[in-house]
Short mmCIF file of C-alpha atoms and ligand atoms in Angstrom, two decimals:
data_model
loop_
_atom_site.label_atom_id
_atom_site.label_comp_id
_atom_site.label_asym_id
_atom_site.label_seq_id
_atom_site.Cartn_x
_atom_site.Cartn_y
_atom_site.Cartn_z
CA UNK A 1126 -3.87 7.05 -37.54
CA UNK A 1127 -2.63 6.75 -33.96
CA UNK A 1128 -3.13 9.21 -31.39
CA UNK A 1129 -2.20 8.79 -28.14
CA UNK A 1130 -3.90 11.36 -25.12
CA UNK A 1131 -1.72 11.29 -22.10
CA UNK A 1132 -1.21 13.73 -19.24
CA UNK A 1133 1.58 16.30 -18.93
CA UNK A 1134 1.77 16.09 -14.61
CA UNK A 1135 -0.31 14.68 -12.04
CA UNK A 1136 -3.35 13.88 -13.82
CA UNK A 1137 -6.83 15.73 -14.01
CA UNK A 1138 -5.61 18.07 -17.19
CA UNK A 1139 -8.71 17.47 -18.76
CA UNK A 1140 -8.20 14.23 -20.91
CA UNK A 1141 -11.34 12.99 -20.87
CA UNK A 1142 -12.79 16.42 -22.61
CA UNK A 1143 -9.67 16.14 -25.63
CA UNK A 1144 -10.11 12.55 -25.96
CA UNK A 1145 -14.34 12.79 -26.14
CA UNK A 1146 -13.63 15.55 -28.85
CA UNK A 1147 -10.87 13.88 -30.63
CA UNK A 1148 -13.16 10.15 -30.50
CA UNK A 1149 -15.86 12.64 -32.93
CA UNK A 1150 -13.79 11.12 -35.78
CA UNK A 1151 -12.03 8.09 -34.29
CA UNK A 1152 -13.05 4.57 -35.30
CA UNK A 1153 -10.94 3.14 -32.01
CA UNK A 1154 -10.78 4.04 -29.05
CA UNK A 1155 -8.28 2.21 -26.56
CA UNK A 1156 -8.05 2.35 -22.41
CA UNK A 1157 -4.40 0.83 -22.06
CA UNK A 1158 -3.81 1.41 -18.47
CA UNK A 1159 -5.03 1.67 -15.07
CA UNK A 1160 -8.07 0.97 -13.78
CA UNK A 1161 -11.18 2.56 -11.90
CA UNK A 1162 -8.73 4.28 -9.51
CA UNK A 1163 -9.45 7.70 -11.82
CA UNK A 1164 -11.92 9.39 -13.30
CA UNK A 1165 -12.59 11.38 -16.84
CA UNK A 1166 -15.21 13.91 -16.32
CA UNK A 1167 -17.32 14.27 -19.69
CA UNK A 1168 -20.02 17.09 -20.74
CA UNK A 1169 -21.39 16.52 -24.05
CA UNK A 1170 -25.01 16.32 -25.09
CA UNK A 1171 -26.13 13.38 -23.28
CA UNK A 1172 -25.39 15.61 -20.42
CA UNK A 1173 -22.21 15.21 -17.84
CA UNK A 1174 -20.75 12.29 -17.35
CA UNK A 1175 -17.69 10.62 -14.85
CA UNK A 1176 -15.90 7.72 -17.20
CA UNK A 1177 -13.56 5.70 -14.81
CA UNK A 1178 -13.06 2.29 -16.72
CA UNK A 1179 -15.16 2.97 -20.02
CA UNK A 1180 -13.04 4.55 -22.84
CA UNK A 1181 -14.22 7.87 -23.98
CA UNK A 1182 -15.18 7.32 -27.45
CA UNK A 1183 -18.69 5.28 -25.74
CA UNK A 1184 -20.35 8.66 -26.66
CA UNK A 1185 -20.24 8.14 -30.73
CA UNK A 1186 -22.41 5.51 -32.12
CA UNK A 1187 -19.65 4.42 -34.57
CA UNK A 1188 -17.03 4.05 -32.87
CA UNK A 1189 -15.66 1.29 -31.31
CA UNK A 1190 -14.41 1.54 -27.16
CA UNK A 1191 -11.53 -1.56 -26.66
CA UNK A 1192 -10.03 -2.31 -23.31
CA UNK A 1193 -6.88 -3.12 -23.43
CA UNK A 1194 -4.62 -5.79 -21.84
CA UNK A 1195 -2.80 -3.51 -19.92
CA UNK A 1196 -5.98 -2.23 -17.80
CA UNK A 1197 -6.67 -3.17 -14.43
CA UNK A 1198 -10.29 -4.82 -15.53
CA UNK A 1199 -12.57 -4.65 -12.48
CA UNK A 1200 -15.74 -6.31 -13.79
CA UNK A 1201 -18.65 -5.62 -11.15
CA UNK A 1202 -17.72 -1.53 -11.73
CA UNK A 1203 -17.57 -1.70 -15.17
CA UNK A 1204 -21.36 -3.26 -15.64
CA UNK A 1205 -22.19 -0.42 -13.57
CA UNK A 1206 -20.91 2.38 -15.96
CA UNK A 1207 -22.41 0.28 -18.81
CA UNK A 1208 -25.68 -0.12 -17.16
CA UNK A 1209 -25.14 3.82 -16.28
CA UNK A 1210 -25.11 4.54 -19.67
CA UNK A 1211 -27.29 3.13 -20.79
CA UNK A 1212 -29.82 4.52 -18.75
CA UNK A 1213 -28.88 7.71 -20.17
CA UNK A 1214 -29.37 6.95 -23.79
CA UNK A 1215 -26.51 5.16 -25.04
CA UNK A 1216 -28.24 2.25 -26.27
CA UNK A 1217 -25.39 0.49 -27.76
CA UNK A 1218 -22.17 1.52 -27.04
CA UNK A 1219 -19.38 -0.67 -28.83
CA UNK A 1220 -17.28 -2.55 -26.66
CA UNK A 1221 -14.70 -5.04 -26.95
CA UNK A 1222 -12.66 -6.24 -23.87
CA UNK A 1223 -8.75 -7.84 -24.61
CA UNK A 1224 -8.74 -11.76 -23.97
CA UNK A 1225 -5.98 -11.16 -21.62
CA UNK A 1226 -6.71 -8.63 -19.95
CA UNK A 1227 -6.18 -9.19 -16.08
CA UNK A 1228 -8.95 -9.24 -13.38
CA UNK A 1229 -9.61 -6.77 -10.64
CA UNK A 1230 -10.08 -9.47 -7.71
CA UNK A 1231 -12.13 -8.94 -4.91
CA UNK A 1232 -8.84 -9.38 -2.46
CA UNK A 1233 -7.25 -6.59 -4.39
CA UNK A 1234 -9.69 -4.34 -3.07
CA UNK A 1235 -9.16 -5.46 0.15
CA UNK A 1236 -5.47 -5.80 0.54
CA UNK A 1237 -5.24 -2.02 -0.64
CA UNK A 1238 -7.42 -1.03 2.30
CA UNK A 1239 -5.29 -3.50 4.86
CA UNK A 1240 -2.03 -1.75 3.58
CA UNK A 1241 -2.69 1.62 4.41
CA UNK A 1242 -4.02 0.57 7.46
CA UNK A 1243 -0.70 -1.03 7.87
CA UNK A 1244 1.19 2.15 6.70
CA UNK A 1245 -0.96 4.16 9.29
CA UNK A 1246 0.60 7.78 8.74
CA UNK A 1247 3.15 7.05 6.05
CA UNK A 1248 0.37 5.52 3.74
CA UNK A 1249 0.31 7.04 0.03
CA UNK A 1250 -3.35 8.30 -0.43
CA UNK A 1251 -4.43 5.36 -2.21
CA UNK A 1252 -7.96 5.77 -3.48
CA UNK A 1253 -8.41 1.95 -2.00
CA UNK A 1254 -9.46 0.59 -5.82
CA UNK A 1255 -7.05 -2.20 -5.35
CA UNK A 1256 -4.33 -1.04 -8.25
CA UNK A 1257 -1.03 -1.39 -6.39
CA UNK A 1258 -2.05 -5.21 -5.34
CA UNK A 1259 -3.69 -5.91 -8.73
CA UNK A 1260 -0.11 -4.80 -10.35
CA UNK A 1261 2.05 -6.43 -7.88
CA UNK A 1262 0.42 -9.63 -8.04
CA UNK A 1263 0.59 -9.15 -12.16
CA UNK A 1264 4.28 -8.82 -12.38
CA UNK A 1265 4.68 -11.26 -9.59
CA UNK A 1266 2.74 -14.01 -12.22
CA UNK A 1267 -0.09 -14.18 -9.65
CA UNK A 1268 -2.67 -12.83 -11.93
CA UNK A 1269 -5.88 -14.08 -13.23
CA UNK A 1270 -6.44 -12.98 -17.29
CA UNK A 1271 -10.20 -12.71 -18.24
CA UNK A 1272 -9.49 -15.70 -20.58
CA UNK A 1273 -9.34 -17.89 -17.59
CA UNK A 1274 -13.05 -17.52 -16.50
CA UNK A 1275 -13.39 -19.62 -19.60
CA UNK A 1276 -11.06 -22.47 -18.46
CA UNK A 1277 -13.17 -23.73 -14.91
CA UNK A 1278 -10.03 -25.89 -14.06
CA UNK A 1279 -7.25 -23.44 -14.69
CA UNK A 1280 -9.08 -20.50 -12.61
CA UNK A 1281 -9.99 -22.80 -9.68
CA UNK A 1282 -5.99 -23.60 -9.94
CA UNK A 1283 -5.14 -20.36 -10.30
CA UNK A 1284 -7.15 -18.65 -7.74
CA UNK A 1285 -6.37 -21.52 -5.25
CA UNK A 1286 -2.84 -20.21 -5.47
CA UNK A 1287 -3.21 -16.94 -5.09
CA UNK A 1288 -5.51 -17.25 -1.81
CA UNK A 1289 -2.45 -19.56 -0.63
CA UNK A 1290 -0.27 -17.16 -0.83
CA UNK A 1291 -1.84 -14.18 0.46
CA UNK A 1292 -3.71 -16.17 3.46
CA UNK A 1293 -0.27 -16.19 5.04
CA UNK A 1294 0.06 -12.31 4.63
CA UNK A 1295 -3.62 -12.41 5.98
CA UNK A 1296 -2.88 -14.82 9.25
CA UNK A 1297 0.54 -12.69 9.98
CA UNK A 1298 0.91 -9.63 8.93
CA UNK A 1299 -2.33 -8.03 8.44
CA UNK A 1300 -4.36 -10.08 11.25
CA UNK A 1301 -7.56 -9.88 8.66
CA UNK A 1302 -9.92 -12.85 8.03
CA UNK A 1303 -8.40 -15.47 5.73
CA UNK A 1304 -10.06 -16.09 2.11
CA UNK A 1305 -11.97 -18.68 0.74
CA UNK A 1306 -10.89 -20.01 -2.43
CA UNK A 1307 -14.15 -21.47 -3.18
CA UNK A 1308 -16.41 -18.19 -2.41
CA UNK A 1309 -14.02 -16.51 -4.74
CA UNK A 1310 -14.22 -18.87 -7.50
CA UNK A 1311 -17.72 -19.17 -7.55
CA UNK A 1312 -18.02 -14.88 -7.47
CA UNK A 1313 -15.51 -14.58 -10.40
CA UNK A 1314 -17.27 -17.51 -12.54
CA UNK A 1315 -20.28 -15.40 -12.55
CA UNK A 1316 -18.11 -12.69 -14.52
CA UNK A 1317 -18.03 -14.84 -17.50
CA UNK A 1318 -21.86 -14.42 -18.70
CA UNK A 1319 -21.26 -10.85 -18.21
CA UNK A 1320 -18.25 -10.45 -20.45
CA UNK A 1321 -18.35 -12.86 -22.74
CA UNK A 1322 -20.24 -10.77 -25.32
CA UNK A 1323 -16.83 -8.51 -25.75
CA UNK A 1324 -13.93 -10.66 -25.17
CA UNK A 1325 -12.15 -11.05 -28.63
CA UNK A 1326 -8.53 -11.32 -29.43
CA UNK A 1327 -7.99 -7.69 -29.68
CA UNK A 1328 -4.46 -7.69 -31.26
CA UNK A 1329 -5.39 -9.36 -34.13
CA UNK A 1330 -8.52 -7.02 -34.50
CA UNK A 1331 -6.36 -3.77 -34.04
CA UNK A 1332 -3.70 -5.20 -36.45
CA UNK A 1333 -6.55 -5.43 -39.06
CA UNK A 1334 -7.49 -2.20 -37.97
CA UNK A 1335 -4.25 -0.44 -38.65
CA UNK A 1336 -4.10 -2.58 -41.89
CA UNK A 1337 -6.98 -0.57 -43.08
CA UNK A 1338 -6.00 2.88 -41.96
CA UNK A 1339 -8.34 3.20 -39.09
CA UNK A 1340 -7.98 6.74 -37.09
CA UNK A 1341 -7.26 4.97 -33.19
CA UNK A 1342 -6.88 6.76 -30.32
CA UNK A 1343 -5.07 5.42 -27.20
CA UNK A 1344 -6.58 6.95 -24.11
CA UNK A 1345 -4.40 7.25 -20.97
CA UNK A 1346 -5.03 8.12 -17.25
CA UNK A 1347 -3.76 9.91 -14.91
CA UNK A 1348 -0.05 11.67 -15.88
CA UNK A 1349 3.63 11.18 -16.51
CA UNK A 1350 4.21 12.24 -12.95
CA UNK A 1351 2.42 9.11 -11.96
CA UNK A 1352 4.73 7.00 -13.97
CA UNK A 1353 6.45 4.55 -11.93
CA UNK A 1354 9.34 4.56 -13.58
CA UNK A 1355 9.87 8.72 -14.11
CA UNK A 1356 7.31 9.89 -12.33
CA UNK A 1357 7.63 11.16 -8.58
CA UNK A 1358 8.28 7.66 -7.05
CA UNK A 1359 6.97 5.81 -4.73
CA UNK A 1360 4.14 8.41 -4.96
CA UNK A 1361 3.31 7.26 -8.43
CA UNK A 1362 0.60 4.89 -9.61
CA UNK A 1363 1.28 1.01 -10.26
CA UNK A 1364 0.89 1.37 -14.37
CA UNK A 1365 2.97 3.33 -16.88
CA UNK A 1366 0.80 6.38 -17.58
CA UNK A 1367 2.96 7.24 -21.17
CA UNK A 1368 2.55 7.15 -24.35
CA UNK A 1369 5.37 4.66 -25.08
CA UNK A 1370 3.67 2.19 -22.81
CA UNK A 1371 0.14 2.50 -24.76
CA UNK A 1372 1.58 0.44 -27.97
CA UNK A 1373 2.26 -2.23 -25.14
CA UNK A 1374 -1.13 -1.81 -23.29
CA UNK A 1375 -3.09 -1.49 -26.33
CA UNK A 1376 -0.91 -4.51 -28.33
CA UNK A 1377 -0.06 -2.01 -31.38
CA UNK A 1378 3.64 -1.76 -33.06
CA UNK A 1379 5.11 1.69 -31.41
CA UNK A 1380 6.05 3.33 -34.55
CA UNK A 1381 2.10 3.41 -35.15
CA UNK A 1382 1.83 6.13 -32.94
CA UNK A 1383 1.97 9.33 -35.08
CA UNK A 1384 0.59 11.93 -32.83
CA UNK A 1385 0.99 11.73 -28.74
CA UNK A 1386 -1.73 14.73 -27.54
CA UNK A 1387 0.13 15.78 -24.32
CA UNK A 1388 -3.34 17.38 -22.36
CA UNK A 1389 -1.60 20.39 -19.49
CA UNK A 1390 -4.30 22.72 -17.64
CA UNK A 1391 -3.60 26.17 -17.08
CA UNK A 1392 -3.21 25.83 -13.54
CA UNK A 1393 -1.99 22.33 -11.55
CA UNK A 1394 -3.81 20.14 -9.47
CA UNK A 1395 -2.98 16.94 -7.53
CA UNK A 1396 -4.52 14.14 -5.49
CA UNK A 1397 -2.54 12.26 -2.59
CA UNK A 1398 0.56 12.72 -0.80
CA UNK A 1399 3.91 13.95 -2.29
CA UNK A 1400 6.01 16.67 -3.03
CA UNK A 1401 4.04 19.49 -5.06
CA UNK A 1402 6.70 22.10 -5.34
CA UNK A 1403 3.85 25.18 -6.53
CA UNK A 1404 1.32 23.68 -4.38
CA UNK A 1405 -0.79 27.24 -2.63
CA UNK A 1406 -2.61 26.97 0.63
CA UNK A 1407 -5.11 28.53 2.55
CA UNK A 1408 -7.93 31.11 0.66
CA UNK A 1409 -5.65 31.30 -2.28
CA UNK A 1410 -5.96 27.40 -3.18
CA UNK A 1411 -9.71 27.59 -2.29
CA UNK A 1412 -10.49 30.12 -4.97
CA UNK A 1413 -8.85 28.40 -7.33
CA UNK A 1414 -10.32 25.15 -6.22
CA UNK A 1415 -13.88 26.38 -6.27
CA UNK A 1416 -13.59 27.94 -9.86
CA UNK A 1417 -11.54 24.81 -11.44
CA UNK A 1418 -12.67 22.49 -13.81
CA UNK A 1419 -16.48 22.55 -14.30
CA UNK A 1420 -17.87 22.22 -10.91
CA UNK A 1421 -14.33 22.80 -8.79
CA UNK A 1422 -11.57 20.50 -7.98
CA UNK A 1423 -13.15 17.71 -6.35
CA UNK A 1424 -12.07 14.06 -7.37
CA UNK A 1425 -14.29 12.57 -10.29
CA UNK A 1426 -14.23 9.19 -8.26
CA UNK A 1427 -13.65 10.05 -4.92
CA UNK A 1428 -15.13 13.65 -4.25
CA UNK A 1429 -11.72 14.49 -2.39
CA UNK A 1430 -10.62 18.02 -2.87
CA UNK A 1431 -7.92 18.51 -4.87
CA UNK A 1432 -4.64 20.11 -3.50
CA UNK A 1433 -3.88 23.20 -5.87
CA UNK A 1434 -0.83 24.97 -7.18
CA UNK A 1435 -0.17 27.78 -10.06
CA UNK A 1436 1.18 26.31 -13.54
CA UNK A 1437 4.41 24.85 -12.94
CA UNK A 1438 6.43 24.81 -16.26
CA UNK A 1439 9.30 22.75 -14.80
CA UNK A 1440 6.98 19.37 -14.27
CA UNK A 1441 5.38 19.91 -17.55
CA UNK A 1442 8.28 20.17 -19.59
CA UNK A 1443 9.63 17.24 -18.15
CA UNK A 1444 6.37 15.46 -18.85
CA UNK A 1445 5.95 16.22 -22.40
CA UNK A 1446 9.73 15.30 -22.41
CA UNK A 1447 8.92 11.87 -21.02
CA UNK A 1448 5.05 11.50 -23.16
CA UNK A 1449 6.88 12.92 -26.68
CA UNK A 1450 4.42 15.27 -26.92
CA UNK A 1451 3.95 16.30 -30.55
CA UNK A 1452 0.92 18.91 -29.54
CA UNK A 1453 0.01 19.96 -26.44
CA UNK A 1454 -3.90 20.80 -25.42
CA UNK A 1455 -3.95 23.52 -22.78
CA UNK A 1456 -7.00 23.14 -20.61
CA UNK A 1457 -8.96 25.31 -18.20
CA UNK A 1458 -7.10 28.91 -19.09
CA UNK A 1459 -11.05 30.01 -18.40
CA UNK A 1460 -10.51 29.29 -14.56
CA UNK A 1461 -7.90 32.17 -14.56
CA UNK A 1462 -9.94 35.09 -15.71
CA UNK A 1463 -10.61 36.49 -11.82
CA UNK A 1464 -6.46 36.98 -10.88
CA UNK A 1465 -5.22 40.26 -11.74
CA UNK A 1466 -1.70 38.66 -11.64
CA UNK A 1467 -0.97 34.90 -12.42
CA UNK A 1468 1.87 33.20 -10.43
CA UNK A 1469 3.59 30.67 -12.92
CA UNK A 1470 6.32 28.38 -11.63
CA UNK A 1471 9.54 29.05 -13.92
CA UNK A 1472 12.28 26.92 -12.24
CA UNK A 1473 12.88 25.15 -8.88
CA UNK A 1474 15.42 26.32 -6.52
CA UNK A 1475 16.89 23.44 -4.54
CA UNK A 1476 19.76 24.05 -1.58
CA UNK A 1477 20.47 27.52 -2.93
CA UNK A 1478 20.55 26.84 -6.78
CA UNK A 1479 17.78 27.60 -9.60
CA UNK A 1480 17.12 24.40 -11.62
CA UNK A 1481 14.35 23.82 -14.74
CA UNK A 1482 15.24 20.13 -14.55
CA UNK A 1483 12.87 17.89 -13.10
CA UNK A 1484 15.00 16.51 -9.74
CA UNK A 1485 14.68 13.05 -8.51
CA UNK A 1486 12.31 12.54 -5.18
CA UNK A 1487 14.90 13.24 -2.25
CA UNK A 1488 15.66 16.50 -4.16
CA UNK A 1489 11.87 17.64 -5.20
CA UNK A 1490 11.08 17.40 -1.33
CA UNK A 1491 13.51 20.24 -0.95
CA UNK A 1492 12.82 22.46 -4.25
CA UNK A 1493 11.09 25.38 -3.72
CA UNK A 1494 8.98 27.45 -6.33
CA UNK A 1495 10.38 30.29 -8.12
CA UNK A 1496 7.66 32.36 -9.66
CA UNK A 1497 6.90 34.93 -12.48
CA UNK A 1498 3.78 36.61 -12.43
CA UNK A 1499 1.99 37.56 -15.25
CA UNK A 1500 -0.85 40.13 -15.92
CA UNK A 1501 -4.15 38.85 -15.62
CA UNK A 1502 -6.96 39.51 -18.51
CA UNK A 1503 -9.86 39.66 -15.90
CA UNK A 1504 -12.47 38.95 -17.90
CA UNK A 1505 -14.98 35.72 -18.41
CA UNK A 1506 -13.35 33.96 -21.78
CA UNK A 1507 -16.27 31.27 -22.45
CA UNK A 1508 -17.74 31.56 -25.22
CA UNK A 1509 -15.53 32.95 -27.19
CA UNK A 1510 -14.83 30.65 -30.57
CA UNK A 1511 -11.45 32.02 -32.46
CA UNK A 1512 -8.00 31.88 -30.46
CA UNK A 1513 -7.17 35.25 -31.94
CA UNK A 1514 -9.80 36.37 -30.47
CA UNK A 1515 -9.16 36.13 -27.04
CA UNK A 1516 -7.78 39.02 -24.54
CA UNK A 1517 -3.87 39.76 -25.61
CA UNK A 1518 -2.76 38.76 -21.79
CA UNK A 1519 -4.03 35.37 -22.08
CA UNK A 1520 -2.92 34.48 -25.24
CA UNK A 1521 0.50 36.02 -23.38
CA UNK A 1522 -0.01 33.28 -21.12
CA UNK A 1523 0.08 30.50 -23.69
CA UNK A 1524 2.85 32.09 -25.50
CA UNK A 1525 4.85 32.29 -22.53
CA UNK A 1526 3.65 28.71 -21.02
CA UNK A 1527 4.99 27.42 -24.82
CA UNK A 1528 8.21 29.12 -24.41
CA UNK A 1529 8.88 27.35 -21.32
CA UNK A 1530 8.05 24.56 -21.64
CA UNK A 1531 9.00 24.09 -25.38
CA UNK A 1532 6.67 21.89 -26.49
CA UNK A 1533 3.84 23.29 -29.41
CA UNK A 1534 0.32 24.06 -28.05
CA UNK A 1535 -2.20 23.52 -30.53
CA UNK A 1536 -5.00 23.08 -28.44
CA UNK A 1537 -6.62 25.78 -26.24
CA UNK A 1538 -9.55 24.67 -23.91
CA UNK A 1539 -11.68 27.45 -22.56
CA UNK A 1540 -14.22 25.85 -20.84
CA UNK A 1541 -15.67 22.15 -20.38
CA UNK A 1542 -18.05 21.62 -22.81
CA UNK A 1543 -17.04 19.60 -26.33
CA UNK A 1544 -17.37 23.17 -28.30
CA UNK A 1545 -15.25 25.36 -25.82
CA UNK A 1546 -11.89 24.64 -27.97
CA UNK A 1547 -9.72 26.81 -30.02
CA UNK A 1548 -7.53 25.68 -32.61
CA UNK A 1549 -3.75 27.71 -32.26
CA UNK A 1550 -0.40 27.73 -34.94
CA UNK A 1551 1.87 27.28 -32.07
CA UNK A 1552 5.26 29.71 -32.24
CA UNK A 1553 7.65 27.26 -31.95
P1 LIG B 1377 -9.04 13.80 -16.90
O1 LIG B 1377 -8.68 12.38 -15.81
O2 LIG B 1377 -7.44 14.10 -17.29
O3 LIG B 1377 -10.39 13.77 -17.70
O4 LIG B 1377 -9.88 15.00 -15.72
P2 LIG B 1377 -11.00 14.76 -15.17
O5 LIG B 1377 -11.79 14.88 -16.05
O6 LIG B 1377 -10.74 14.50 -13.95
O7 LIG B 1377 -10.48 16.69 -14.38
C1 LIG B 1377 -10.66 17.76 -15.37
C2 LIG B 1377 -11.71 18.84 -15.16
O8 LIG B 1377 -11.62 19.82 -15.70
C3 LIG B 1377 -13.30 18.07 -15.25
O9 LIG B 1377 -14.45 18.97 -14.26
C4 LIG B 1377 -13.48 18.49 -16.86
O10 LIG B 1377 -15.10 19.05 -17.11
C5 LIG B 1377 -13.28 20.12 -16.69
N1 LIG B 1377 -12.26 20.51 -17.99
C6 LIG B 1377 -12.08 20.35 -18.61
N2 LIG B 1377 -11.47 20.99 -19.51
C7 LIG B 1377 -12.21 22.39 -19.21
C8 LIG B 1377 -11.51 23.80 -19.58
O11 LIG B 1377 -11.55 24.13 -20.40
N3 LIG B 1377 -12.26 24.56 -18.99
C9 LIG B 1377 -12.57 24.38 -17.42
N4 LIG B 1377 -13.39 25.55 -16.48
N5 LIG B 1377 -13.21 23.14 -17.29
C10 LIG B 1377 -12.48 22.02 -18.09
#
């Protein structure tokens, strides 16, 4: 059985928690895209962890954790995470790294910074983790695969070729110091011994696991609206965040994916620039921000305050459609317990016309939220163990959203801990 866990909207929906939960009975957890630019927060018996590149199955001693080929793999960062986990009681997490995954190079991070500086007030609000330059190089066929570390001549030649190209840009566009191919080669070669114990042909491994009927989780990063094809382009990330891509980024057949758990949060948050139709500001936003997540809505990697908004049915319906949601996991509903009334964005008004279809970016910039208010429940619902025991208005909120988005909500999360989870029978 293969399950994908992906985000419905902008990311930070609580995928880490749902993966951690579903990883309990998973044999394998795979990261299939993205890099160290986003983070999952996981709170379990070992403590609280912000995972960036590490698959969320590392907390289960029997689970094998795979870095899939679609990942932007930052070796020093990964080693730091591994050391951190070991220092916190995880003696020997099982890890495999695809032999075809590409390496985040030191110059990718530098170019990310230079480009944001060059763009000045038109910048994307990048986390400067090198993601866009990494994927640009990958698709322009200038990337370095991890297997190249084991073939020194190939590595040397590929680094030289990349540096020759980049030095033209550094000299003429960015006016920054040039790259020294030899120094980079030596630095990158030093990764080899660190990763050698983990690098295998993960495709063969996974196909064998599929034959044996193993349970496999595909762990996505960010959300559908950050997908470069279908998201809010160009305010997207640089690798596909969709469950459809999980098959590619992991290296399994697309028809093997049976379940697509699409995680949606009971309110909205976003990072970086770009249109955010249901956004709220000032005091109203700050109240929600401070109560949100497990310790306020601040980036797990960057610490940046997240932009806040009401639940957006238009965006979430679109996100669930793109993901092919078989199940919606609806998280952080406990956060809304302070509100008398809860606004929900049920449509967009664009040039005086109401729509429920998620528009292309130039139109999205013009969209105004059409809000409907639902009655709040005004109590703390953390600690409730059965869905049926939730206050009536909380259940009404979930029913309403399920109707609006048109996809079945089967999991409701009422707190950041692994145990704070309610199973729900969908009504659609
Ligand atoms: P991810 O990248 O999708 O895993 O999301 P993040 O981990 O960045 O953000 C989700 C935040 O919400 C984290 O702080 C989680 O601990 C927290 N969280 C997850 N589920 C719940 C929930 O049901 N209630 C509350 N209050 N916080 C939650």
